[in-house]
PDB file of C-alpha atoms in Angstrom:
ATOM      1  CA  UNK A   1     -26.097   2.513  -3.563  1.00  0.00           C
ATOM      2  CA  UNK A   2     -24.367   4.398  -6.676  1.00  0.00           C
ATOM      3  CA  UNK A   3     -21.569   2.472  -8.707  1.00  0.00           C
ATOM      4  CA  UNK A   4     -18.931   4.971  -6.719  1.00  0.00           C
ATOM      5  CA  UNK A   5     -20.091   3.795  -3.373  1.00  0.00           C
ATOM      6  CA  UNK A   6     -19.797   0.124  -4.356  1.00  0.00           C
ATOM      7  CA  UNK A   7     -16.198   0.763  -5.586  1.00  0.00           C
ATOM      8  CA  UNK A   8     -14.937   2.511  -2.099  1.00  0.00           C
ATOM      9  CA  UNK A   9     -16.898   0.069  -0.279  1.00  0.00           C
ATOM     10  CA  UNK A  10     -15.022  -2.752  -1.748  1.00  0.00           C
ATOM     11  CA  UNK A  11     -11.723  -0.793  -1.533  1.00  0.00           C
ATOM     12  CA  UNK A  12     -12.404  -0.294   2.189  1.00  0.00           C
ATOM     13  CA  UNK A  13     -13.238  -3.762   2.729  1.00  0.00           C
ATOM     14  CA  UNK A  14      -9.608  -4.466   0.941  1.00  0.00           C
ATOM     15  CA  UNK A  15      -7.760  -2.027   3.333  1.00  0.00           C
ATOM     16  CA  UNK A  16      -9.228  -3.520   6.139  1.00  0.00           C
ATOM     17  CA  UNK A  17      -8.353  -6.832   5.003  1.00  0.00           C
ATOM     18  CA  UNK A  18      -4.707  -5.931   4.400  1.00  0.00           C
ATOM     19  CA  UNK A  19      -4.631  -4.495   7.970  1.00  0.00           C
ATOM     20  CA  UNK A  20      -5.986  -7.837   9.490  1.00  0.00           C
ATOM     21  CA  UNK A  21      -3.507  -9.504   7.899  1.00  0.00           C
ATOM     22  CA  UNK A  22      -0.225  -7.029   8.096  1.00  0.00           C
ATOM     23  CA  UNK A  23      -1.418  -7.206  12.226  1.00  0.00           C
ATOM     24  CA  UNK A  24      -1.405 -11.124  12.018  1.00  0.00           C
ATOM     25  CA  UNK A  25       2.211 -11.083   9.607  1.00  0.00           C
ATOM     26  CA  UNK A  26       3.559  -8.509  11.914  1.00  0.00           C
ATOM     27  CA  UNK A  27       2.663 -10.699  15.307  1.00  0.00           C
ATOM     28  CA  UNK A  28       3.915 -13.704  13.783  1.00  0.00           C
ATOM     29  CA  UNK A  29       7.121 -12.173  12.338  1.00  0.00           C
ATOM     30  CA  UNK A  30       7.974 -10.413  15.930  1.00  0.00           C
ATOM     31  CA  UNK A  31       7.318 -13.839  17.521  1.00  0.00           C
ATOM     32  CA  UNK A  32      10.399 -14.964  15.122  1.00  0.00           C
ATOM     33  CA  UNK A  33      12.344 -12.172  16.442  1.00  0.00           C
ATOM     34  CA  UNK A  34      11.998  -9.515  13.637  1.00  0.00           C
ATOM     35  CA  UNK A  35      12.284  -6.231  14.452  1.00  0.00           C
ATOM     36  CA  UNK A  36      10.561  -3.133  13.563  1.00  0.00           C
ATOM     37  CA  UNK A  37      12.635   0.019  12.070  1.00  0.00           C
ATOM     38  CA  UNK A  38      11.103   2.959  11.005  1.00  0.00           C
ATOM     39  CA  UNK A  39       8.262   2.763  13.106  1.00  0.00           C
ATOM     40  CA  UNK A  40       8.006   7.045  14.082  1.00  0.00           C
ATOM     41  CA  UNK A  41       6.608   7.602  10.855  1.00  0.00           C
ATOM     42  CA  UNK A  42       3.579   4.684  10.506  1.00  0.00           C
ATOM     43  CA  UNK A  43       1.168   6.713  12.058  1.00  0.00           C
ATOM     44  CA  UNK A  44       1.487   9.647   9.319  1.00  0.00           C
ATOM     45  CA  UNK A  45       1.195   6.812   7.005  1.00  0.00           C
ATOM     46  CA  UNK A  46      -2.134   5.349   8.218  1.00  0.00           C
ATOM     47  CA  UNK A  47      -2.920   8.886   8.794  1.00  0.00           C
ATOM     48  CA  UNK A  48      -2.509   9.896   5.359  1.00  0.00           C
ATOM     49  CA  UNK A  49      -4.071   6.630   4.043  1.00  0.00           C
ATOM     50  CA  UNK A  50      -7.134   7.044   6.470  1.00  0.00           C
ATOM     51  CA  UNK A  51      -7.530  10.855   5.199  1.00  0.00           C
ATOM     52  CA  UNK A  52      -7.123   9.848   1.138  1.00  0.00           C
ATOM     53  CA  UNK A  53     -10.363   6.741   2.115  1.00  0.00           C
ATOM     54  CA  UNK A  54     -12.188   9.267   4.139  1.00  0.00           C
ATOM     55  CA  UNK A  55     -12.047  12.156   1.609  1.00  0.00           C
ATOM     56  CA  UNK A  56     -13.202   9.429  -1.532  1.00  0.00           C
ATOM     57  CA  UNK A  57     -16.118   8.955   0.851  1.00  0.00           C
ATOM     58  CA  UNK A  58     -16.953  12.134   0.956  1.00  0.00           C
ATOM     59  CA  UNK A  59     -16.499  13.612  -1.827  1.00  0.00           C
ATOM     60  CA  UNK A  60     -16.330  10.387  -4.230  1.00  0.00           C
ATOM     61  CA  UNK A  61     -19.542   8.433  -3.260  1.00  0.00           C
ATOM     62  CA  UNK A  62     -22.031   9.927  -5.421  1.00  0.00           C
ATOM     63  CA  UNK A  63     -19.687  10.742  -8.366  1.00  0.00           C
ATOM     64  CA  UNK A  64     -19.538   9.096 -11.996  1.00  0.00           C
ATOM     65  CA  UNK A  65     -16.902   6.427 -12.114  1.00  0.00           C
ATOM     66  CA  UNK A  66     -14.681   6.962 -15.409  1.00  0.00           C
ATOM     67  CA  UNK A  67     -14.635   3.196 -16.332  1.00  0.00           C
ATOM     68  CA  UNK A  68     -10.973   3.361 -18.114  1.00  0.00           C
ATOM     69  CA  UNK A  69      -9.314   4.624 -14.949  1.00  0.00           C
ATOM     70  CA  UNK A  70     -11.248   2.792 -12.931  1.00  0.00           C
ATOM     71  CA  UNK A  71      -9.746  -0.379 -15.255  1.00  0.00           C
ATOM     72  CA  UNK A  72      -6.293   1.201 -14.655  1.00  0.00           C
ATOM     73  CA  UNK A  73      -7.079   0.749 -10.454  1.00  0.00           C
ATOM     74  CA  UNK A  74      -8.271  -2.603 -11.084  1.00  0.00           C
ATOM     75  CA  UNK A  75      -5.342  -3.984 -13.249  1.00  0.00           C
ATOM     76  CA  UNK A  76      -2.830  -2.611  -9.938  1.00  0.00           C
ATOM     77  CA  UNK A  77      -4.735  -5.048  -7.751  1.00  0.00           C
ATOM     78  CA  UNK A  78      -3.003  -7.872 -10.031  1.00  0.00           C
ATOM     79  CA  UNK A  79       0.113  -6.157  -9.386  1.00  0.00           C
ATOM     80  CA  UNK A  80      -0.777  -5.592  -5.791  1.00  0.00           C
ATOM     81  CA  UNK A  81      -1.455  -9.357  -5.667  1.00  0.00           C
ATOM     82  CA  UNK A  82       1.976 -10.157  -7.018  1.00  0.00           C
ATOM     83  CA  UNK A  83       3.539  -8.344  -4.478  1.00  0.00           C
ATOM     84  CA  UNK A  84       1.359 -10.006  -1.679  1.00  0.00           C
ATOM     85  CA  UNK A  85       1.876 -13.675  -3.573  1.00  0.00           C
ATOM     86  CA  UNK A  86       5.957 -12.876  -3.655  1.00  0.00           C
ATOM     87  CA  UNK A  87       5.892 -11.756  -0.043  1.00  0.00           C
ATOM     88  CA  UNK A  88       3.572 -14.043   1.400  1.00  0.00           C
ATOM     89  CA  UNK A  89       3.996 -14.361   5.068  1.00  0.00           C
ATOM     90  CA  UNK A  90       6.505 -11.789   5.125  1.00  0.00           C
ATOM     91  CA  UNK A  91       4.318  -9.095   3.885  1.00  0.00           C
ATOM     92  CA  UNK A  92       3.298  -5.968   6.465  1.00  0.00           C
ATOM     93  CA  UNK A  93       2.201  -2.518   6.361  1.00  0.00           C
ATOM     94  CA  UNK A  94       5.360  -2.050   8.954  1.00  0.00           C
ATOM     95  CA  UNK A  95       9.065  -2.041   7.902  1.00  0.00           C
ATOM     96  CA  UNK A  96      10.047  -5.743   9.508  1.00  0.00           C
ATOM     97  CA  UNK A  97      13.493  -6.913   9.596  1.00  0.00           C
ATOM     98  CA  UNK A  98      13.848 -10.258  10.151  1.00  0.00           C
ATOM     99  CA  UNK A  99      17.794 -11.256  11.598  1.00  0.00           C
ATOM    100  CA  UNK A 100      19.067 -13.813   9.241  1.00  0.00           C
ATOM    101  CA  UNK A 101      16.490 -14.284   6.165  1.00  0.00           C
ATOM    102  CA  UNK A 102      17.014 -13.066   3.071  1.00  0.00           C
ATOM    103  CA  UNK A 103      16.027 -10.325   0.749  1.00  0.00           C
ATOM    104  CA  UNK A 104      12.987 -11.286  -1.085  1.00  0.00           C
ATOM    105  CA  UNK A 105      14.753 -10.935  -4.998  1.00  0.00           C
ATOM    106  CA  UNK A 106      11.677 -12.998  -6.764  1.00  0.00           C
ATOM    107  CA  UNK A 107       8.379 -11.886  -8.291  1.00  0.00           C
ATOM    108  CA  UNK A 108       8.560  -8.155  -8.782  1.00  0.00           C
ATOM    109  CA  UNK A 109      11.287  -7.512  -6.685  1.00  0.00           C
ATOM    110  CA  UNK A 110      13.415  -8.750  -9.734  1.00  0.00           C
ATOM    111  CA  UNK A 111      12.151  -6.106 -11.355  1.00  0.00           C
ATOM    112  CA  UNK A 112      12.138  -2.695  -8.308  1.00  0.00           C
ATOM    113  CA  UNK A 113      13.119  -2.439  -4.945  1.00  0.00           C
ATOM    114  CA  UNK A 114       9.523  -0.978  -4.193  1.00  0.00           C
ATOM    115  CA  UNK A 115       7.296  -2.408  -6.475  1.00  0.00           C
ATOM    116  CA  UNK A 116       3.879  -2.114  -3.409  1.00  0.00           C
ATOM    117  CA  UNK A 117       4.973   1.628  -3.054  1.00  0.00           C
ATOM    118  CA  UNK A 118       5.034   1.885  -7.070  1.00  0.00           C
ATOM    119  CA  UNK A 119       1.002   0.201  -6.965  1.00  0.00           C
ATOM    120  CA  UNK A 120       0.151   2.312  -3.767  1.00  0.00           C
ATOM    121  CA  UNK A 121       1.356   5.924  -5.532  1.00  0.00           C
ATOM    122  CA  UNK A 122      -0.868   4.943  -8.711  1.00  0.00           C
ATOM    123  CA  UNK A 123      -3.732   3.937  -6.186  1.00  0.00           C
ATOM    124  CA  UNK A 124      -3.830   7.125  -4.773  1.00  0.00           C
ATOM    125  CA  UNK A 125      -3.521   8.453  -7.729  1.00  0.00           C
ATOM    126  CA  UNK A 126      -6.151   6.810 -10.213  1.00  0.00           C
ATOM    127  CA  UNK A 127      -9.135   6.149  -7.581  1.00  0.00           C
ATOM    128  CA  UNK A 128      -9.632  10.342  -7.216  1.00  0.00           C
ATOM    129  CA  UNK A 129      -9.336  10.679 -11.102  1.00  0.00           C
ATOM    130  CA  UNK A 130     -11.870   7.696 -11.903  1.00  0.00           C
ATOM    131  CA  UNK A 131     -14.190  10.075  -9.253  1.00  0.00           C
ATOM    132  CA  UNK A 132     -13.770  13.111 -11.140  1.00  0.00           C
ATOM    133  CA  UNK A 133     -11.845  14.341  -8.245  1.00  0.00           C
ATOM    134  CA  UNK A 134      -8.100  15.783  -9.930  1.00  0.00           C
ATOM    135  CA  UNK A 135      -7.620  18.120  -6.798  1.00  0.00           C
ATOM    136  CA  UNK A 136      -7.885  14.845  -4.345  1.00  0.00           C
ATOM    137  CA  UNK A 137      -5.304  12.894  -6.700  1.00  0.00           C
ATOM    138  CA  UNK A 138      -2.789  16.078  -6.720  1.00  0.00           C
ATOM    139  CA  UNK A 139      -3.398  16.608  -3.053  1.00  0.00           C
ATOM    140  CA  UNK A 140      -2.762  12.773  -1.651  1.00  0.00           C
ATOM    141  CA  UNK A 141      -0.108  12.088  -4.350  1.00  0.00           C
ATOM    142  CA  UNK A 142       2.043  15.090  -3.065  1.00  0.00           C
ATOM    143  CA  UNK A 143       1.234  13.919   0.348  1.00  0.00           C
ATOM    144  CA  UNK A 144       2.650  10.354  -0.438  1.00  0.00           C
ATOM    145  CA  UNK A 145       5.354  11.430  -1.994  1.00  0.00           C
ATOM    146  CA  UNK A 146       6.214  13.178   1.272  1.00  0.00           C
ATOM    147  CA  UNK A 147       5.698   9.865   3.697  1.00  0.00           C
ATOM    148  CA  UNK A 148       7.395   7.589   1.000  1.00  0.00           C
ATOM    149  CA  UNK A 149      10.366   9.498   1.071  1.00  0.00           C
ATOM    150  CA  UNK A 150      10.894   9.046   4.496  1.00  0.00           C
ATOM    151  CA  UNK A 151       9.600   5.356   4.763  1.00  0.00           C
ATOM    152  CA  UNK A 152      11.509   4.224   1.969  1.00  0.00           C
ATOM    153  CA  UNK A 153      14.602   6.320   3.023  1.00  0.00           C
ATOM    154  CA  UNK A 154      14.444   4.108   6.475  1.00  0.00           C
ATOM    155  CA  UNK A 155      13.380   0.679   5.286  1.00  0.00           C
ATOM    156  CA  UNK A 156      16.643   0.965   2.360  1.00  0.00           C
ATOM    157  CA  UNK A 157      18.979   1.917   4.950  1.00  0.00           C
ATOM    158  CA  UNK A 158      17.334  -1.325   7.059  1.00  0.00           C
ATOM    159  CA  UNK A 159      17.080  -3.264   4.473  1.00  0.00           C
ATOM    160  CA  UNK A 160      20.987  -2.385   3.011  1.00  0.00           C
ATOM    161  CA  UNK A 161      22.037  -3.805   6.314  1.00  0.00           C
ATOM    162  CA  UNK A 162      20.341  -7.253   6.003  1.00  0.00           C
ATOM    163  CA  UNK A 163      21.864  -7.518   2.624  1.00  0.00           C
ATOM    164  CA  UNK A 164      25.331  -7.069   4.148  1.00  0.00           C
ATOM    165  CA  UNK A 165      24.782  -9.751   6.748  1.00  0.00           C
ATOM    166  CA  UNK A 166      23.581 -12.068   3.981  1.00  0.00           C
ATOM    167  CA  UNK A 167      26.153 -11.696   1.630  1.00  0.00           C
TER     168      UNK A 167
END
């Protein structure tokens, strides 16, 4: 197994994880009575996600690994963490509103509205370009760019109406 191939098997191992436990979150949250907003557009996001994975597989696995951006991936898995840590059991791949509960304003939410999105874009980013693979981290950044506008256009305008209620 090449160094490359380690790396994307340990980042697919993480994205599975997350997905285990976004399904588990989500479940418990909708037990609570959360709702889901937004949801037309998940399936281009796990699309697109899926597609970035997939093409790092193919392309990726037998590659050199440029250790400094490969330290720059490895240092947004702290941040990552923070935003997992802050969110805790509130944290999901899905835009879920929860009636009543506040906005999470701690961790680095004091700091950006979007702080996972902010990690995710230099994810998508940095992984291709530690592979040698520029034309994959133009490609799946553009296509990010794309889904985020849309997601984060309709969790704001979800998320601008819990802060109403609360205040």
């Amino acid at each position: 197994m090449t160094f490359a191939a380690f790396v994307l098997a340990l980042v697919t191992m993480q994205r599975l994880g997350e997905l285990v436990l976004a399904r588990h979150n989500t479940k418990r949250l909708r037990a609570m009575g959360a709702i889901e907003v937004g949801a037309d557009h998940y399936p281009l996001m796990i699309s697109m996600h899926a597609a970035w994975l997939v093409s790092l597989w193919l392309l990726g696995a037998d590659q050199e690994v440029d250790p400094w951006l490969l330290s720059g991936f490895v240092a947004l898995q702290g941040l990552r963490w923070w935003v997992l840590s802050t969110l805790g059991p509130r944290w999901t791949t899905r835009i879920i509103i929860l009636p009543g509960a506040p906005l999470v304003t701690d961790g680095p939410y004091r700091y950006i509205s979007h702080p996972n999105y902010l990690v995710v874009a230099g994810e998508i980013a940095l992984l291709p370009l530690a592979l040698h693979l520029p034309l994959i981290a133009l490609l799946f950044s553009a296509l990010n760019a794309a889904v985020l506008a849309i997601r984060i256009r309709a969790e704001s305008e979800a998320l601008s109406g819990v802060s109403s209620q609360t205040a």
